Short mmCIF file of C-alpha atoms in Angstrom, two decimals:
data_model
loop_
_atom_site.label_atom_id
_atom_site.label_comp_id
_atom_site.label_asym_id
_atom_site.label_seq_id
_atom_site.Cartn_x
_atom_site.Cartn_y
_atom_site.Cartn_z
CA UNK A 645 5.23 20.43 6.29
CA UNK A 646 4.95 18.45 2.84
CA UNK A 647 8.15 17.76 1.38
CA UNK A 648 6.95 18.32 -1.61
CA UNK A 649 4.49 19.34 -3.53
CA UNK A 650 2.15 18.37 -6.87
CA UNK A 651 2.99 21.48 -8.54
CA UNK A 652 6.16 20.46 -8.27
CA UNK A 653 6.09 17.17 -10.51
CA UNK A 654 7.20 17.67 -13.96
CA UNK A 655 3.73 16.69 -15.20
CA UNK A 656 4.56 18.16 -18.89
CA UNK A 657 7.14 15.47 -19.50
CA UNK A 658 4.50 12.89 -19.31
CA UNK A 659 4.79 10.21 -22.07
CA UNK A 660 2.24 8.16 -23.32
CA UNK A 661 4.56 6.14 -25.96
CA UNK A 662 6.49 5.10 -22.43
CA UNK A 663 3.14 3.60 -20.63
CA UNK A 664 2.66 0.41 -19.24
CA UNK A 665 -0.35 -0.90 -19.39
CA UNK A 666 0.00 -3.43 -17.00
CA UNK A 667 0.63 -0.61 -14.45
CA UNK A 668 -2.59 1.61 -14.89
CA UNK A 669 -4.65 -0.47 -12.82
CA UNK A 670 -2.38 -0.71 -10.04
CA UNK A 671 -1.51 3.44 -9.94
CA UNK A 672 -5.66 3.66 -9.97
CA UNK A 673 -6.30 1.68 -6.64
CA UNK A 674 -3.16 2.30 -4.58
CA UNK A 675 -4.44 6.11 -5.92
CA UNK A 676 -7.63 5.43 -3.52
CA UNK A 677 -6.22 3.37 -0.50
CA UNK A 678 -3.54 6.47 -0.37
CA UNK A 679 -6.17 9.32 -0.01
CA UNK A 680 -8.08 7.60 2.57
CA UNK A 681 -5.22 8.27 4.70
CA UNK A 682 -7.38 10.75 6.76
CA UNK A 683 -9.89 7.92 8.40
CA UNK A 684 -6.52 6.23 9.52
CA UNK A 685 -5.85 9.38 10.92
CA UNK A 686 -9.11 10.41 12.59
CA UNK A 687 -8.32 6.42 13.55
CA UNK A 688 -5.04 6.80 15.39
CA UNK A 689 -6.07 10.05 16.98
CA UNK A 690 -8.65 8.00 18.91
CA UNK A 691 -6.12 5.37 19.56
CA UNK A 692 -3.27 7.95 20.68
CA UNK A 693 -5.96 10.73 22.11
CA UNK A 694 -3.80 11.40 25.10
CA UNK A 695 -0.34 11.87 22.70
CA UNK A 696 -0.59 15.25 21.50
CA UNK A 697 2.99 14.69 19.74
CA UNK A 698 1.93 11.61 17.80
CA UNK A 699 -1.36 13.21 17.07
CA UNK A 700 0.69 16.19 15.59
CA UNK A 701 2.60 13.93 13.80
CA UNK A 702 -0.45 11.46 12.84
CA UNK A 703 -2.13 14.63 11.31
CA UNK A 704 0.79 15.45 9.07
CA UNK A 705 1.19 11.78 8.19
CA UNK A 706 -2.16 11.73 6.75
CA UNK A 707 -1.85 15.03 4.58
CA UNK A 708 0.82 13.72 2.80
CA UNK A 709 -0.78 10.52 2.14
CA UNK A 710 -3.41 12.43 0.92
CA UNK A 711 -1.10 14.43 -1.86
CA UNK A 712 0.14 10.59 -2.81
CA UNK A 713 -3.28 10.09 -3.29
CA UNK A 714 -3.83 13.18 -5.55
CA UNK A 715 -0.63 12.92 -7.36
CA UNK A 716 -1.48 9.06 -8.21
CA UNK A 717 -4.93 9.93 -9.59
CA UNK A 718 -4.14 12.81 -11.76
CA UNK A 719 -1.57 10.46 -13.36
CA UNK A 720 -3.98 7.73 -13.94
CA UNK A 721 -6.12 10.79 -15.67
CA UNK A 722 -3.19 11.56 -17.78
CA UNK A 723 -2.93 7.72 -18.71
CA UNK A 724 -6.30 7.19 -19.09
CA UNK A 725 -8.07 10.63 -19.97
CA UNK A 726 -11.94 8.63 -19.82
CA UNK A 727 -11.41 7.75 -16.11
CA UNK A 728 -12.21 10.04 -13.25
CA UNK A 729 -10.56 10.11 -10.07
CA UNK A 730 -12.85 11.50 -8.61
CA UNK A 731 -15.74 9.39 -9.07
CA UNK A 732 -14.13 6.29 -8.59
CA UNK A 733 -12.75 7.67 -5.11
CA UNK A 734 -16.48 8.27 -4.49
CA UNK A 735 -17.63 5.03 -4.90
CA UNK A 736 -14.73 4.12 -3.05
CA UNK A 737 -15.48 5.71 0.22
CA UNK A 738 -19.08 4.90 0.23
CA UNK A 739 -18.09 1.07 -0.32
CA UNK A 740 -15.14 0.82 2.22
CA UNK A 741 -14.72 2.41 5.43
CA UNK A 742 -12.59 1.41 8.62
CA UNK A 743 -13.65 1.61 12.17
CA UNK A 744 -12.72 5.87 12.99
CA UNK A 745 -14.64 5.39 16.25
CA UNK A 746 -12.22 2.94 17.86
CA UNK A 747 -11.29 3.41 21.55
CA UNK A 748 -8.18 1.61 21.66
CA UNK A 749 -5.79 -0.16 19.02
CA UNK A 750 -6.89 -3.31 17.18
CA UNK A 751 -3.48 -4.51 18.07
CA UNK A 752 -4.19 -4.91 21.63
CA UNK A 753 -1.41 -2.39 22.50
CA UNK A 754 0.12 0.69 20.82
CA UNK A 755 2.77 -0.56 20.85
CA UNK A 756 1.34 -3.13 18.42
CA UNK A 757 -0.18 -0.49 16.31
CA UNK A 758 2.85 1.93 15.92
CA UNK A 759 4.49 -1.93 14.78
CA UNK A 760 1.60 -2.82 12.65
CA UNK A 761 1.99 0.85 10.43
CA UNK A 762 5.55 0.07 10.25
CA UNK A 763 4.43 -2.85 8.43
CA UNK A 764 2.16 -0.65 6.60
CA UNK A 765 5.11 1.67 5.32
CA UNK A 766 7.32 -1.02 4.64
CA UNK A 767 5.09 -2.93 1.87
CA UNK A 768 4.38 1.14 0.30
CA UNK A 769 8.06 2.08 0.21
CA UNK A 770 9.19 -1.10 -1.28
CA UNK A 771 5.92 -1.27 -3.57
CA UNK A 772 6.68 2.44 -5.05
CA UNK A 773 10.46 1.63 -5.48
CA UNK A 774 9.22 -1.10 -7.23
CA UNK A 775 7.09 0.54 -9.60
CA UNK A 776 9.07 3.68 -9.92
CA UNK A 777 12.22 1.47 -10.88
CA UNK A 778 9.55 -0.64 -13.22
CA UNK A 779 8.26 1.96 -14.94
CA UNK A 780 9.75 3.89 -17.88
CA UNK A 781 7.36 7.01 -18.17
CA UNK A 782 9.05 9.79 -16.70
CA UNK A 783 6.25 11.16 -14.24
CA UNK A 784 4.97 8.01 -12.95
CA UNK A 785 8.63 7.27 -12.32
CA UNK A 786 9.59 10.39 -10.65
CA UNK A 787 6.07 10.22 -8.39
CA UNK A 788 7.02 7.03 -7.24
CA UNK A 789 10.41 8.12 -6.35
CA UNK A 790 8.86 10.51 -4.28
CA UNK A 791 6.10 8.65 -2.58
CA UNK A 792 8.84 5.80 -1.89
CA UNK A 793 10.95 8.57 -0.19
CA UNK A 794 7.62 10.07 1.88
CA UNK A 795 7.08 6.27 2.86
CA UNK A 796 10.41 5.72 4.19
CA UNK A 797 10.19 8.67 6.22
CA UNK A 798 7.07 7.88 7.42
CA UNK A 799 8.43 4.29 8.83
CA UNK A 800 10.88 6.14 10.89
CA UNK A 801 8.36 8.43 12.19
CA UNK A 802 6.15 5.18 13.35
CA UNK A 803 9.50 3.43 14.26
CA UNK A 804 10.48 6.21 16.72
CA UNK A 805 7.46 6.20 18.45
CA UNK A 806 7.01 2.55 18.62
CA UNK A 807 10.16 2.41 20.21
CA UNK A 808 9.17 4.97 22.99
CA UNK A 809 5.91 2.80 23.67
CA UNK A 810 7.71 -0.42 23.69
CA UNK A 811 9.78 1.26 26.76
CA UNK A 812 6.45 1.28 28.45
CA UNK A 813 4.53 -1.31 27.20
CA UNK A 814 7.40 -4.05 26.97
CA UNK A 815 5.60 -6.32 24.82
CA UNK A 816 7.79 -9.52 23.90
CA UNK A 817 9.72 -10.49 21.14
CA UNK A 818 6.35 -13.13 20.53
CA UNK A 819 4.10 -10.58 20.71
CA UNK A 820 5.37 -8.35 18.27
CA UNK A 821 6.06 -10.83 15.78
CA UNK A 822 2.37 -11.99 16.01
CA UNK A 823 1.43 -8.56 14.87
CA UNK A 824 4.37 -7.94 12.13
CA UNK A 825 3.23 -11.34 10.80
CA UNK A 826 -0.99 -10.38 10.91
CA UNK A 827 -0.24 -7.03 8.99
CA UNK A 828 1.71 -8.04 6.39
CA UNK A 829 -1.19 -11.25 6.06
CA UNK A 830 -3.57 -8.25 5.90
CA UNK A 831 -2.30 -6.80 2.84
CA UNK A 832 -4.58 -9.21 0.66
CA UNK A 833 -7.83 -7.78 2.15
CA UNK A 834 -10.71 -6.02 1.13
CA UNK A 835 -8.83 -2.40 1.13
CA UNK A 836 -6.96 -2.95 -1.66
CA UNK A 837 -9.26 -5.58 -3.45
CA UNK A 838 -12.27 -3.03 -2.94
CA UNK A 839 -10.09 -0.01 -4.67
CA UNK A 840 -9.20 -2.60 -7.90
CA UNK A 841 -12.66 -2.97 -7.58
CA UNK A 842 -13.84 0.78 -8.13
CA UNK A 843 -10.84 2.16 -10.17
CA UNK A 844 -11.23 -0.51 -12.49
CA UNK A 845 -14.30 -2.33 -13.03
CA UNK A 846 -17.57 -0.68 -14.16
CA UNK A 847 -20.17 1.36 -12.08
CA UNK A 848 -22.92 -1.52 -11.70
CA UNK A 849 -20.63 -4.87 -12.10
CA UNK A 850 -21.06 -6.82 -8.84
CA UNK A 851 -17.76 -7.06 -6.10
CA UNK A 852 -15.83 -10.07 -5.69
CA UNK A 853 -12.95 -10.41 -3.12
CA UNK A 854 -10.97 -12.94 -5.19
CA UNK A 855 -11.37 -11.81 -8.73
CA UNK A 856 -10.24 -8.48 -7.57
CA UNK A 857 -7.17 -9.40 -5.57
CA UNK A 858 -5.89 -11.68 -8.44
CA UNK A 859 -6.32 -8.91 -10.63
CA UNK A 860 -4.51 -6.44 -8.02
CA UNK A 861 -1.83 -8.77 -7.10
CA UNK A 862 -1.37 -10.72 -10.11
CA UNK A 863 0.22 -7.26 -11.56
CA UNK A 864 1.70 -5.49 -8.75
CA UNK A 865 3.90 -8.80 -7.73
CA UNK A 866 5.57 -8.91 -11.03
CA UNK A 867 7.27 -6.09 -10.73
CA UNK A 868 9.05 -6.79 -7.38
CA UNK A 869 12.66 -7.95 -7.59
CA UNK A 870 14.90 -9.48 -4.60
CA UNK A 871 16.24 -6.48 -3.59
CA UNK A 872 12.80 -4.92 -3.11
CA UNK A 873 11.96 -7.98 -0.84
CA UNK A 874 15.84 -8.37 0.71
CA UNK A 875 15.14 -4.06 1.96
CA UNK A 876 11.38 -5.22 3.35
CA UNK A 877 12.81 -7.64 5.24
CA UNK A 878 15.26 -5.70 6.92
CA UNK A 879 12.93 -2.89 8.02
CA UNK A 880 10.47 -6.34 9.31
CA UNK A 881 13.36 -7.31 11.03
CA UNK A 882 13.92 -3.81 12.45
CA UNK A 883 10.46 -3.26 13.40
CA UNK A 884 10.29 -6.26 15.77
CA UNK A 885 13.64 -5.91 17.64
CA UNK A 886 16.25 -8.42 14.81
CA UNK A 887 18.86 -7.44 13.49
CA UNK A 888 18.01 -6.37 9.84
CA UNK A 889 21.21 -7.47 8.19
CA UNK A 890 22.53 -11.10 8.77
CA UNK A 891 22.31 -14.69 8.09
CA UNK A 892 18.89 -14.55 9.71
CA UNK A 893 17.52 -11.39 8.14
CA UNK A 894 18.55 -12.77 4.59
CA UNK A 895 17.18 -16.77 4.74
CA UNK A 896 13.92 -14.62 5.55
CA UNK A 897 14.31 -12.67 2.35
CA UNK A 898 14.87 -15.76 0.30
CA UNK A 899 11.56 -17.32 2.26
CA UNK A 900 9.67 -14.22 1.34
CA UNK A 901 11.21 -14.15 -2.37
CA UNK A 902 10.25 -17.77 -2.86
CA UNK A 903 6.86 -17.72 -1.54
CA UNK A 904 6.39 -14.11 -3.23
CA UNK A 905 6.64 -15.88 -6.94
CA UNK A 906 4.66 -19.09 -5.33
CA UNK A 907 1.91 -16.75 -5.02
CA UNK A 908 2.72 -14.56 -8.03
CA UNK A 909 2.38 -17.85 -10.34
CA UNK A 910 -0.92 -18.68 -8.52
CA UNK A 911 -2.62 -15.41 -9.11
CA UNK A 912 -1.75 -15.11 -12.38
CA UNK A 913 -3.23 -19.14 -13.16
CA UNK A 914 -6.40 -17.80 -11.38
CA UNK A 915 -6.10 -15.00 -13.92
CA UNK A 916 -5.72 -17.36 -16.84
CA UNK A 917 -8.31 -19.75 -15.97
CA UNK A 918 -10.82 -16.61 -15.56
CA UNK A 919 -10.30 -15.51 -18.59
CA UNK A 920 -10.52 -19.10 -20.65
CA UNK A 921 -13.78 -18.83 -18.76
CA UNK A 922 -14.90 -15.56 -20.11
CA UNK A 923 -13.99 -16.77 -23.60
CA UNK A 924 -15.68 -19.75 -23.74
CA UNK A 925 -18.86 -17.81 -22.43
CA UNK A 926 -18.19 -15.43 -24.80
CA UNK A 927 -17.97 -18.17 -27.64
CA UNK A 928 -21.78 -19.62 -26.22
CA UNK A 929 -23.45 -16.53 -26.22
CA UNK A 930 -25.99 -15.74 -28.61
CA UNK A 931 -24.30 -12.60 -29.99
CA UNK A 932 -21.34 -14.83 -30.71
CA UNK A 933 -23.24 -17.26 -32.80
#
């Protein structure tokens, strides 16, 4: 059962005077990566096809994914009334698509998958608290709030189930970090580079990896503040058998923190020298003269 539903968002209190523009882009392409919660599901169903109880709860996972995915876009609509969700989702889909037909977890183990989405829902949950805190436009803020609530939930689901496999599997303290660390290294791939890609660029304009995960991250960092990263850690931590409050747990946080603005400040150089590019192409063209 959903724990809510779109109807339900207060979608008349919308406020264009109270828009970010710096946050459009981002609601657009996590919009995308969100519905396509049902190939991760027709995914793990594979993985798990022996588990009718995860399978149940797999299934249910991805519906609600899906509504994030819904809710997301129709905002973006709101904020941008020429884009369609709908199209861009399109080109989406037939752009970017993970392996359904898998016979067994890319993790080696699933133990090391059930991990690996725990990863997965710890990045979302901090991400929307981030941007729901970030924001001051009353829907996007109170969608966020409820996608960050879905996506906690949803790492307890995974967490709970990891933790009945890891009875079974016992895969060491090594092993489970190696996969923790590989997720989280993930996050700058193609998924969510590919969906800046098609909620934001043109129909026709050529795909590139690393102009379209500056653009992506050189936004969505910004709006992340220590506590965001000092709660991530903790579920990490959690996820691969630490203790997620300590001395430990927080010289991690500070890591993360300090290498989270390292990277911030290089994105958004990559950003600036891209664009001192455009200009100057801009200023040689023969239109210009």
């Amino acid at each position: 059962m959903k724990h809510w539903q779109i109807a339900q968002v207060a979608w008349n209190r919308f406020d264009p005077a109270r828009l970010d523009a710096g946050l459009i882009p981002l609601v657009k392409a996590a919009a995308m990566v969100e519905k396509n919660g049902v190939d991760y599901a027709l995914y793990l169903n594979r993985v798990f096809q022996d588990d009718p109880d995860f399978r149940r709860a797999a299934d249910n996972w991805a519906v609600e994914e899906v509504q994030h995915g819904d809710a997301l876009g129709r905002w973006a609509m709101l904020a941008d009334p020429g884009w369609s969700f709908d199209d861009a989702f399109e080109r989406y889909r037939n752009g970017y698509r993970i392996d359904v037909n898998a016979d067994a977890s890319i993790r080696g183990s699933r133990t090391g998958e059930l991990i690996a989405r725990c990863m997965v829902e710890t990045g979302t949950s901090s991400y929307y608290t981030a941007l729901g805190e970030a924001t001051e436009e009353p829907v996007l803020k109170e969608i966020c709030r409820l996608i960050a609530a879905d996506e906690y939930r949803h790492f307890k689901l995974f967490y709970d189930h990891m933790k009945r496999y890891l009875a079974r599997e016992r895969l060491s303290f090594p092993q489970r970090l190696r996969v923790a660390a590989g997720r989280i290294g993930e996050s700058e791939d193609d998924e969510l580079a590919y969906a800046y890609h098609c909620g934001n660029e043109p129909e026709g304009a050529a795909y590139d990896h690393e102009r379209c995960i500056a653009g992506y991250m050189g936004r969505a960092m910004g709006y992340y503040r220590y506590r965001h990263i000092e709660r991530g850690m903790g579920m990490v931590f959690k996820s691969i058998g630490l203790t997620p409050r300590g001395r430990l747990a927080g010289l991690a946080a500070q890591g993360a923190w300090r290498l989270l603005r390292w990277r911030h400040g290089r994105y958004q150089q990559w950003l600036a020298r891209s664009d001192a590019t455009k200009g100057k192409l801009a200023a040689r063209s023969p239109a210009a003269a």
